[in-house]
GROMACS .gro file of C-alpha atoms in nm:
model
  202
    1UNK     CA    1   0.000   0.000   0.000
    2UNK     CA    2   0.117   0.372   0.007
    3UNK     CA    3  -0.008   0.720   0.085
    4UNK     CA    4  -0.099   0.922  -0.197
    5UNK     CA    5  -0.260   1.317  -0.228
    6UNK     CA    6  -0.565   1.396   0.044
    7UNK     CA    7  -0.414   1.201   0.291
    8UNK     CA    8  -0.556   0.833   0.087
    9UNK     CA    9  -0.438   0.470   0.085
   10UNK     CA   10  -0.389   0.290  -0.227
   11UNK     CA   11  -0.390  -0.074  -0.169
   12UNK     CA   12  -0.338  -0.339  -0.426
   13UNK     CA   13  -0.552  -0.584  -0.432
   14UNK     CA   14  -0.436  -0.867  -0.580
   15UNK     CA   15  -0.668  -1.117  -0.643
   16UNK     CA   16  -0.905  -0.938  -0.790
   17UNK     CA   17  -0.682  -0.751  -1.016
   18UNK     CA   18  -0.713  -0.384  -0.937
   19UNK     CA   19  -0.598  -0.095  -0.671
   20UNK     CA   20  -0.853   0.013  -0.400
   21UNK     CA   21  -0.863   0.338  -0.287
   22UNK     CA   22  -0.939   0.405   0.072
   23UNK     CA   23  -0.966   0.694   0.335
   24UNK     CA   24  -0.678   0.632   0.610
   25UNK     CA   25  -0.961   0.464   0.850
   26UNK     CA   26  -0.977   0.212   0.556
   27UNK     CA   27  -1.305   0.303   0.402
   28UNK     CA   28  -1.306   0.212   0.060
   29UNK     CA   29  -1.355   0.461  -0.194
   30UNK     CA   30  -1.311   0.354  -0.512
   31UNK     CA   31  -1.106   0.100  -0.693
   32UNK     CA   32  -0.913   0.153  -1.023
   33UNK     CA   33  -0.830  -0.127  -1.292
   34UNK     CA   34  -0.986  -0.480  -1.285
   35UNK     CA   35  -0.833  -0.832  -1.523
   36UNK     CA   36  -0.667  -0.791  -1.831
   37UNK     CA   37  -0.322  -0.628  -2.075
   38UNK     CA   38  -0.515  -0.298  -2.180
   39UNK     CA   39  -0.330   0.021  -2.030
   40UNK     CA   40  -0.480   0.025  -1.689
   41UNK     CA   41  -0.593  -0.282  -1.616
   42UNK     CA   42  -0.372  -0.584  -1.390
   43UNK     CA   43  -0.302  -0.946  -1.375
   44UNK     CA   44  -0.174  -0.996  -1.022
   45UNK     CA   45  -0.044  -0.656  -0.965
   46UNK     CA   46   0.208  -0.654  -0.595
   47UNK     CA   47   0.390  -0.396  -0.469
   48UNK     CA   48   0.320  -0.004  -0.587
   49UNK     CA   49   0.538   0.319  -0.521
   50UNK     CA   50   0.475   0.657  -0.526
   51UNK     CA   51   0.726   0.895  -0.707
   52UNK     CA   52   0.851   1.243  -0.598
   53UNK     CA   53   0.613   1.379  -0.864
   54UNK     CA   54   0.365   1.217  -0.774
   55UNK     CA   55   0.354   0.972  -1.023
   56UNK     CA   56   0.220   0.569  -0.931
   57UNK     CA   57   0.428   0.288  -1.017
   58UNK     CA   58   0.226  -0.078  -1.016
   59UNK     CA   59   0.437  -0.406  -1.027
   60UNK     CA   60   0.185  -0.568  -1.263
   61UNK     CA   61   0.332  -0.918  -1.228
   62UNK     CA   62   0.158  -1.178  -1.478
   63UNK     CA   63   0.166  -0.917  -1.743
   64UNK     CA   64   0.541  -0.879  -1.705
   65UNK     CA   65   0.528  -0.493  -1.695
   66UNK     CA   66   0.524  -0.176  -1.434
   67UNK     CA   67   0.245   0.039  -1.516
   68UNK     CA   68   0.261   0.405  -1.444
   69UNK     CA   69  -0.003   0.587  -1.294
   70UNK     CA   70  -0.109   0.947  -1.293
   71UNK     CA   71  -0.080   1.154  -0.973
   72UNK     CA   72  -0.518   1.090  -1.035
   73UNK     CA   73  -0.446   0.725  -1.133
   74UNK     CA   74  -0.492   0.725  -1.486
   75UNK     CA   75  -0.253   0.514  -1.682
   76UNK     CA   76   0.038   0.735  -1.824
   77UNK     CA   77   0.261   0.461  -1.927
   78UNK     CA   78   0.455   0.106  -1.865
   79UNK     CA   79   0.759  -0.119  -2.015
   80UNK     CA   80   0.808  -0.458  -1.977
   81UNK     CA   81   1.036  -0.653  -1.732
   82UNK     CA   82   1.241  -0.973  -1.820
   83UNK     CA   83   1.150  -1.092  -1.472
   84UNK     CA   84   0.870  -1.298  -1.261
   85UNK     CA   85   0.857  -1.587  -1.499
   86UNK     CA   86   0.676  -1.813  -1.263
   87UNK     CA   87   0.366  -1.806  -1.079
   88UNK     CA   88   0.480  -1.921  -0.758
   89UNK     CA   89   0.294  -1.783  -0.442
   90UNK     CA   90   0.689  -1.682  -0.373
   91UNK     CA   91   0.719  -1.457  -0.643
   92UNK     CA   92   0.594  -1.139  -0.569
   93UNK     CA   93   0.755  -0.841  -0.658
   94UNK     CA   94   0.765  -0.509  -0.497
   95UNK     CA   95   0.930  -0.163  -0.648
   96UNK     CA   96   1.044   0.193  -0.453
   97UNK     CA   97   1.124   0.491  -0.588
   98UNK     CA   98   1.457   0.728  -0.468
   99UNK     CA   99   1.461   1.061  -0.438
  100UNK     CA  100   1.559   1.104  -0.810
  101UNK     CA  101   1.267   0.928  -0.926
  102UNK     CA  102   1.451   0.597  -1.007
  103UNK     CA  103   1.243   0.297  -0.999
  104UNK     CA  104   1.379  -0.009  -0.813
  105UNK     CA  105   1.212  -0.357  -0.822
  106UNK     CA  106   1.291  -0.665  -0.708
  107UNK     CA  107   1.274  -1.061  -0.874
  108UNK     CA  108   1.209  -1.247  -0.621
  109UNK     CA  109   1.276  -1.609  -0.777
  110UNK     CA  110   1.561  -1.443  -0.985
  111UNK     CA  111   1.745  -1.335  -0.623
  112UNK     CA  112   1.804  -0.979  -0.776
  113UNK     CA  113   1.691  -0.604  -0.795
  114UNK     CA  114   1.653  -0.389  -1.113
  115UNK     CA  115   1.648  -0.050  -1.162
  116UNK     CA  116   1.539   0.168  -1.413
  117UNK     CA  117   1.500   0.528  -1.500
  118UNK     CA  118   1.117   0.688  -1.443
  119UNK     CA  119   1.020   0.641  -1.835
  120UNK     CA  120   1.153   0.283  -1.796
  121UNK     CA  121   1.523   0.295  -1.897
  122UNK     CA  122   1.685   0.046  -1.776
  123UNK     CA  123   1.983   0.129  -1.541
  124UNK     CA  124   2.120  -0.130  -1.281
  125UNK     CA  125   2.100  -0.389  -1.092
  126UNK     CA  126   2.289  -0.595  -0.835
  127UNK     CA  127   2.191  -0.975  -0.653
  128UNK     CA  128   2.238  -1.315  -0.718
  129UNK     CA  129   2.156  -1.671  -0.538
  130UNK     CA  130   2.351  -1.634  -0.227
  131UNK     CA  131   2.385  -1.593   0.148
  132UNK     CA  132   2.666  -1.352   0.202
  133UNK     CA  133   2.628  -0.961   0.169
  134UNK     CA  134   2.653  -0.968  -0.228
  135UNK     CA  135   2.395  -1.229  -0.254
  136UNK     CA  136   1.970  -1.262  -0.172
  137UNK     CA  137   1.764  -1.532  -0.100
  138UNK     CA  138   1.461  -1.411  -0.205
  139UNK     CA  139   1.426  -1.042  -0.235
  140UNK     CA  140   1.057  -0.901  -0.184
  141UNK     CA  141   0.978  -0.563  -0.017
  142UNK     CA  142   1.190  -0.299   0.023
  143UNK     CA  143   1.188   0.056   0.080
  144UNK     CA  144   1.441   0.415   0.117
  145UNK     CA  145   1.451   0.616   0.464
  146UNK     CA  146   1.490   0.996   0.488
  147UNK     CA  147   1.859   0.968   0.435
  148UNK     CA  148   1.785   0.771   0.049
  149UNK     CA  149   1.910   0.441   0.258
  150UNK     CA  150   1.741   0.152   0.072
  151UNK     CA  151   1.593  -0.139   0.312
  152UNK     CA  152   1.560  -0.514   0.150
  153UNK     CA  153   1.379  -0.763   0.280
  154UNK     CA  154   1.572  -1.057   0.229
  155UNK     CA  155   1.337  -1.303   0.299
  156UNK     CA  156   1.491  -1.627   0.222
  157UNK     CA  157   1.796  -1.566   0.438
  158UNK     CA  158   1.552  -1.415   0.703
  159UNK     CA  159   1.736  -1.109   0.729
  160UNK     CA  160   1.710  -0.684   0.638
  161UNK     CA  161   1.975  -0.512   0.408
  162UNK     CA  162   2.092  -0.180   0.422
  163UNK     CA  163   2.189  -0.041   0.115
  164UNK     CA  164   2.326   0.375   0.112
  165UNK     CA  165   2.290   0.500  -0.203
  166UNK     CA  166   2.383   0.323  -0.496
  167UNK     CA  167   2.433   0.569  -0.722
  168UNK     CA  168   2.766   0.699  -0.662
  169UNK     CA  169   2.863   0.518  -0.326
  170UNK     CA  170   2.909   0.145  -0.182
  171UNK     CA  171   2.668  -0.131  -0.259
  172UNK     CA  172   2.770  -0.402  -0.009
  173UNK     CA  173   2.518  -0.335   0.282
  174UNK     CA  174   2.473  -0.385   0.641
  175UNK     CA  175   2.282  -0.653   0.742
  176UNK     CA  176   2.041  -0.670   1.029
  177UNK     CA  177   1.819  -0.963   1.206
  178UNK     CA  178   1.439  -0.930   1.124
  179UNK     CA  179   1.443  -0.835   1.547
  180UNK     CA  180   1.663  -0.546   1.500
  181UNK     CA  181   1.568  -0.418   1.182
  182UNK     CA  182   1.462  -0.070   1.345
  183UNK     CA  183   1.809  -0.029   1.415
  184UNK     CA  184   1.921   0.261   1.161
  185UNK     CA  185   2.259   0.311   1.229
  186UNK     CA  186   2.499   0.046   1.128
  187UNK     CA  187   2.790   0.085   0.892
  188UNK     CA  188   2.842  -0.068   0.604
  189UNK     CA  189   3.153  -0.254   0.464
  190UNK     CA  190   3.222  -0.081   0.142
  191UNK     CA  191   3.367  -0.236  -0.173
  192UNK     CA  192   3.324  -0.076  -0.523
  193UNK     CA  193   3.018   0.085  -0.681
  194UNK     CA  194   2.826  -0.082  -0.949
  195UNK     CA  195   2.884   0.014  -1.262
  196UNK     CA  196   2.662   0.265  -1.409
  197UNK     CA  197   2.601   0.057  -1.687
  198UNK     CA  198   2.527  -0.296  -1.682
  199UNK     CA  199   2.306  -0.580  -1.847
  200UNK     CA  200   2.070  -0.793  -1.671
  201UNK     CA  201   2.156  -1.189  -1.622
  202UNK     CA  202   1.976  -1.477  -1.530
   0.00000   0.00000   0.00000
């Protein structure tokens, strides 16, 4: 879910292949989308993010695409992903948004996160099958703090990364247990940045 303008909730709702709109006390008040490929509508869409312009991102999973939303959720555009090839109830992908409007979105099954540019440019991405700090188990939400921090939920090795920014700075992160995940200030051990140019791999 995520806050969006007048102080509303947008929840996906997966199942049933749309977003509902609430108030915050979680009265619904209307729902956008419903099944299908057309611009605007879902097939099991996950995680959403909101953008510094205000701009809705949708991981619409089945359909291999993020759809982008309107600040007054009309469909303004999507691209497709080479990601979430099965239909595990495992692979569910969720996507955040940095303070320079970068999308970032995780493959759950393919142990990785991908990032692209807001009109869908691809960019990045770093992960791979793994248990130490350059590796995920199975990547699902995630999530930046004030300070543009990104937070992974590593679910498959039951443990939180901390990420600082990629873009210009380390990429090995902290890790914490799921118990001490509120924990904010741990240092990283720092290795080499990504490159800022790179092709996905399976």
């Amino acid at each position: 879910m995520a806050l969006i303008g007048d102080d509303q909730l947008l929840v996906t709702d997966t199942g049933n292949h749309r977003l509902q709109l609430m108030d915050r006390e979680g009265n619904f008040i209307s729902q956008v989308g419903g099944f299908g490929n057309q611009p605007g509508q879902f097939n099991e869409p996950v995680g959403l993010a909101v953008a510094p312009d205000g701009s809705i991102y949708v991981a619409d999973t089945w359909n291999g695409r993020i759809q982008r939303l309107s600040a007054d959720l009309v469909a303004a555009g999507e691209w497709r992903v080479e990601a979430w090839f099965g239909q595990s109830i495992n692979n569910k992908p969720y996507l955040a948004v940095d303070d320079a409007g970068r999308v970032y979105m995780t493959d759950p099954e393919g142990y990785r996160v991908l990032i692209f540019s807001p009109s869908g440019a691809y960019l990045n991405r770093f992960g791979q099958f793994g248990t130490d700090l350059n590796s995920l188990g199975l990547p699902n939400g995630l999530a930046f703090d004030a300070g543009g921090n990104l937070w992974l939920a590593d679910a498959g090795n039951h443990r939180v990364l901390k990420y600082p920014s990629i873009f210009g700075a380390a990429v090995v992160p902290a890790e914490l247990p799921l118990d001490e995940a509120e924990e904010f200030g741990v240092s990283p051990t720092v290795e080499e940045p990504l490159p800022t140019e790179a092709a996905p791999t399976d």
